[in-house]
Coordinates of C-alpha atoms in Angstrom, one line a residue:
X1 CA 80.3 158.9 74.3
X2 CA 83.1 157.3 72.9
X3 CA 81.2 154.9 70.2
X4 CA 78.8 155.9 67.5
X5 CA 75.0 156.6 68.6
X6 CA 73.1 153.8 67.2
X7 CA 69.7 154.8 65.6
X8 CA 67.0 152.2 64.4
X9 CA 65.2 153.6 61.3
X10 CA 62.2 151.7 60.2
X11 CA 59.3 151.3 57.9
X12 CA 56.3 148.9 56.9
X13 CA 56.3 147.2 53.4
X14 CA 52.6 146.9 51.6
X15 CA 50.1 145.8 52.8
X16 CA 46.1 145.1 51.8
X17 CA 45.0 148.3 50.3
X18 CA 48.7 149.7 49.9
X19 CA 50.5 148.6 47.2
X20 CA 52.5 151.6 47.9
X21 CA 54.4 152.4 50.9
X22 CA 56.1 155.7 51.2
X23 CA 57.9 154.8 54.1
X24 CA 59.7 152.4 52.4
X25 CA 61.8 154.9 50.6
X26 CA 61.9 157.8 53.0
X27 CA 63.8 155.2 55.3
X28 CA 66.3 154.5 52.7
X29 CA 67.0 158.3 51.6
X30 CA 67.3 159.1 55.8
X31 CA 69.8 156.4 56.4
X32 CA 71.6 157.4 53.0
X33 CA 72.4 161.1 54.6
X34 CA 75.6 162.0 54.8
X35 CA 76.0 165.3 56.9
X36 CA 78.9 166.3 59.2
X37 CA 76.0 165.7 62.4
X38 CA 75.6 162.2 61.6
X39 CA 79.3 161.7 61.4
X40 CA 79.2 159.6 64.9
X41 CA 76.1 157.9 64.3
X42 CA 75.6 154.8 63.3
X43 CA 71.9 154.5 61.4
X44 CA 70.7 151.1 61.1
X45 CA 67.5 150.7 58.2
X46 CA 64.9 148.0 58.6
X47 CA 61.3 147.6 56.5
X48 CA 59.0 145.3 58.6
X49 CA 56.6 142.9 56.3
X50 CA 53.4 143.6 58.2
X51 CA 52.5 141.1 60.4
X52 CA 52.5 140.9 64.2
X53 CA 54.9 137.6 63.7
X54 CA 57.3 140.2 62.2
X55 CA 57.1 143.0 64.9
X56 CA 57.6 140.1 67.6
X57 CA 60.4 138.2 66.5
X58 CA 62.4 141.0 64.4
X59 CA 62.1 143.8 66.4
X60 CA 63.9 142.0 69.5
X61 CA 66.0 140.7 66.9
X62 CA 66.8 144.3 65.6
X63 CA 67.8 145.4 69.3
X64 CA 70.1 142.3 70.5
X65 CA 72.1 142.5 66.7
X66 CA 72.3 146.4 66.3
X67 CA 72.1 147.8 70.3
X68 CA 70.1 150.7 68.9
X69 CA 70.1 153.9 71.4
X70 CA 66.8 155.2 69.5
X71 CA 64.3 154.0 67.1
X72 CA 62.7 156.1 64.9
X73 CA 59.9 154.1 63.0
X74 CA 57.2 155.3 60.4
X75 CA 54.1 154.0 59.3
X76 CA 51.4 155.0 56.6
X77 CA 48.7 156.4 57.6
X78 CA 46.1 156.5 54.6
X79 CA 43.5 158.4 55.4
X80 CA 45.3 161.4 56.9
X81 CA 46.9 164.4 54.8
X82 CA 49.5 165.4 57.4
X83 CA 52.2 164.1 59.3
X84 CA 51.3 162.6 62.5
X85 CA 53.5 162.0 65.9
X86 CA 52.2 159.9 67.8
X87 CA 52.6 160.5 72.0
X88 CA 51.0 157.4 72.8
X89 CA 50.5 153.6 72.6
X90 CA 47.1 151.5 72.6
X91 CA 46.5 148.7 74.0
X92 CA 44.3 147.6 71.4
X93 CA 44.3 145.6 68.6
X94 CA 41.9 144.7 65.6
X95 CA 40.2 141.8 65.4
X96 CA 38.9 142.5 62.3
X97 CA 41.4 143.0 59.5
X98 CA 44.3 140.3 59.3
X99 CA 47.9 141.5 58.3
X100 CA 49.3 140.7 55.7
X101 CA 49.9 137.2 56.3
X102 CA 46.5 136.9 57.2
X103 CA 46.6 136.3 60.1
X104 CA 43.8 137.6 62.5
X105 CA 44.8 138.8 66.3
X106 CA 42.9 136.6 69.2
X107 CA 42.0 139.7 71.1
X108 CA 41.1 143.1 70.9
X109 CA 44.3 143.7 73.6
X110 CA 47.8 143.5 73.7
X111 CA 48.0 143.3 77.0
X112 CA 45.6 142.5 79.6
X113 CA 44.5 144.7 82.1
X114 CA 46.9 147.5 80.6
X115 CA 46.7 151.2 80.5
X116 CA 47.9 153.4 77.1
X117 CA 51.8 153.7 77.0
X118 CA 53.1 157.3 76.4
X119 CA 56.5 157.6 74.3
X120 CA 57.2 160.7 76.2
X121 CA 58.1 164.4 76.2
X122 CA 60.4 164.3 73.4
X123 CA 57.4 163.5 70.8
X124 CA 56.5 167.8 71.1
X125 CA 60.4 168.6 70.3
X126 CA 60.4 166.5 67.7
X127 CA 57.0 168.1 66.1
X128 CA 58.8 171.4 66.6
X129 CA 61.9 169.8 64.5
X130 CA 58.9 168.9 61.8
X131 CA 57.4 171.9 61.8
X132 CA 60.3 173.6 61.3
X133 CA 60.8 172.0 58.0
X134 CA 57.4 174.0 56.9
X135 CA 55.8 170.1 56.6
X136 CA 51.6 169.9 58.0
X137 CA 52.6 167.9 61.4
X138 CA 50.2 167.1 64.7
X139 CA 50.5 165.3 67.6
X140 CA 48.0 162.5 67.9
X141 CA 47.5 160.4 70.4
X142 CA 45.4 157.6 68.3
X143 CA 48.0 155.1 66.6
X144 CA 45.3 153.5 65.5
X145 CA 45.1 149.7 66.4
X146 CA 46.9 147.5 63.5
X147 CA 50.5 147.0 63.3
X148 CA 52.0 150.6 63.8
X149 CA 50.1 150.6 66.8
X150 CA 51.3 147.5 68.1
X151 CA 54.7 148.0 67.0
X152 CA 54.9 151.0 68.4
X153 CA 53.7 149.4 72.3
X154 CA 56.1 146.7 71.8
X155 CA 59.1 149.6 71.2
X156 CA 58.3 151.3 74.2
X157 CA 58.1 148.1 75.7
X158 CA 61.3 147.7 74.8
X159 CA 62.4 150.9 76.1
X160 CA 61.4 150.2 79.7
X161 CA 63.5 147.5 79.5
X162 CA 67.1 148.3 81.5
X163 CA 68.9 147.0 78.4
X164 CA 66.7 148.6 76.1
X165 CA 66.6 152.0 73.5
X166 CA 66.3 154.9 75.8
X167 CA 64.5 156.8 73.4
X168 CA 61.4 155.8 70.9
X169 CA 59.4 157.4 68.7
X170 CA 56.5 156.5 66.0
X171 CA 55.4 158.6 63.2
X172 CA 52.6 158.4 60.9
X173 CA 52.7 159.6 57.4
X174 CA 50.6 160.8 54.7
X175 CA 50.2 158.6 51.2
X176 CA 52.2 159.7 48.0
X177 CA 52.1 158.3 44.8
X178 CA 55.0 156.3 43.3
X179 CA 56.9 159.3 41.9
X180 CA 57.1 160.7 45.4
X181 CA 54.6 163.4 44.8
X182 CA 51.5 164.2 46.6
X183 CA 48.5 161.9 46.1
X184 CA 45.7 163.6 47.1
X185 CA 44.3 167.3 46.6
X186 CA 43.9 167.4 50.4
X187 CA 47.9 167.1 51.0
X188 CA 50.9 168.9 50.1
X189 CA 53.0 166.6 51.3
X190 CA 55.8 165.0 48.9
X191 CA 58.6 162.7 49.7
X192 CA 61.0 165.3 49.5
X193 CA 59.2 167.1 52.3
X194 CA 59.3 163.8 54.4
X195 CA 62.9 163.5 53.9
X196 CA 63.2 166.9 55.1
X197 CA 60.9 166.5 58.0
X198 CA 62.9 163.5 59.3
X199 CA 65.9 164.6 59.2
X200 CA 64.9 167.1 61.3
X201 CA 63.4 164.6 63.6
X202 CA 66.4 162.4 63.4
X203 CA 68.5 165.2 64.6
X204 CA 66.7 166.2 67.5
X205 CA 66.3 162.5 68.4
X206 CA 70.0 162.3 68.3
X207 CA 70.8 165.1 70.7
X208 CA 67.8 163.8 72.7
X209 CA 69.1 160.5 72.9
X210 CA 72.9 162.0 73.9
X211 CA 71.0 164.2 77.0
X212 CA 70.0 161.0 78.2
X213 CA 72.9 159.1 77.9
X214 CA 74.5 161.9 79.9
X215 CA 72.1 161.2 82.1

């Protein structure tokens, strides 16, 4: 490939119930890295404000501005003490909660009549790449069904799309507390250890992405 590999790196801002989102920062410090490997790729940072409005009209934005080859997106994940990658897609969305702009979905579906949509192999190589890094990381194949969830069936959406990403991948992450440190008992997890992690994952999503390009 002649050109920089473009990357999409993106996180969620707060939301009701977290004034804190550690994803906000770990996005930053990953597209801050400078190491020889990322020398030809161009990494590309966005924080979505968490609405479904958002996800639909910036994420096709995102795509059609920066061309992005992968996307790499996180999420928070409150209530779970590791580091989750998710395989998989919902179609489901709540009725019950409204995002942050309070705004309530219509259905319980994204799509109608719609089976679950798998990101594919490359979500076990990049748990590998995680665990690697010593971090607490599962697969999972429950995004949940608010706006990671639906972010992440509108990126794979995207990805079967001819002029689309050819790779995407969502991962869930722990809570920390302001200073980057752990904020529960249950987890060890610290934003130095997500940096870590991602990097790892960014890297094997890079060389992933160039297999397929070869492709």
């Amino acid at each position: 490939m002649s050109e920089k590999l473009r990357v999409l790196v993106t996180g969620f801002g707060t939301f009701p119930g977290a004034p804190f989102n550690p994803t906000m920062p770990l996005v930053q410090r990953l597209t801050a890295l400078r190491r020889p490997a990322f020398d030809d790729v161009a990494l590309t940072s966005h924080i979505f404000h968490v609405t479904y409005a958002s996800v639909d009209r910036e994420l096709p934005e995102l795509i059609a501005r920066h061309r992005p080859q992968a996307l790499l997106m996180f999420g928070l994940a409150g209530r779970t003490p590791h580091l989750r990658i998710e395989t998989r897609a919902r179609n489901a969305v709540t009725t019950r909660f409204p995002d942050a702009g309070r705004q309530h979905a219509c259905k319980g579906s994204i799509e109608d009549g719609a089976d679950a949509r798998a990101f594919g192999p490359h979500s076990e190589k990049l748990l590998r790449a995680a665990l690697a890094t010593g971090i607490d990381a599962q697969l999972s194949r429950d995004a949940g069904s608010y706006l990671c969830n639906y972010l992440s069936w509108r990126a794979i959406e995207a990805v079967n799309r001819d002029d689309g990403p050819r790779l995407a991948q969502f991962i869930h992450v722990p809570p920390l507390a302001h200073d980057g440190t752990a904020a529960r008992a249950t987890s060890a997890i610290t934003l130095e250890a997500l940096v870590d992690a991602g990097e790892a994952m960014l890297l094997e999503l890079v060389k992933l992405t160039r297999q397929a390009a070869r492709a």
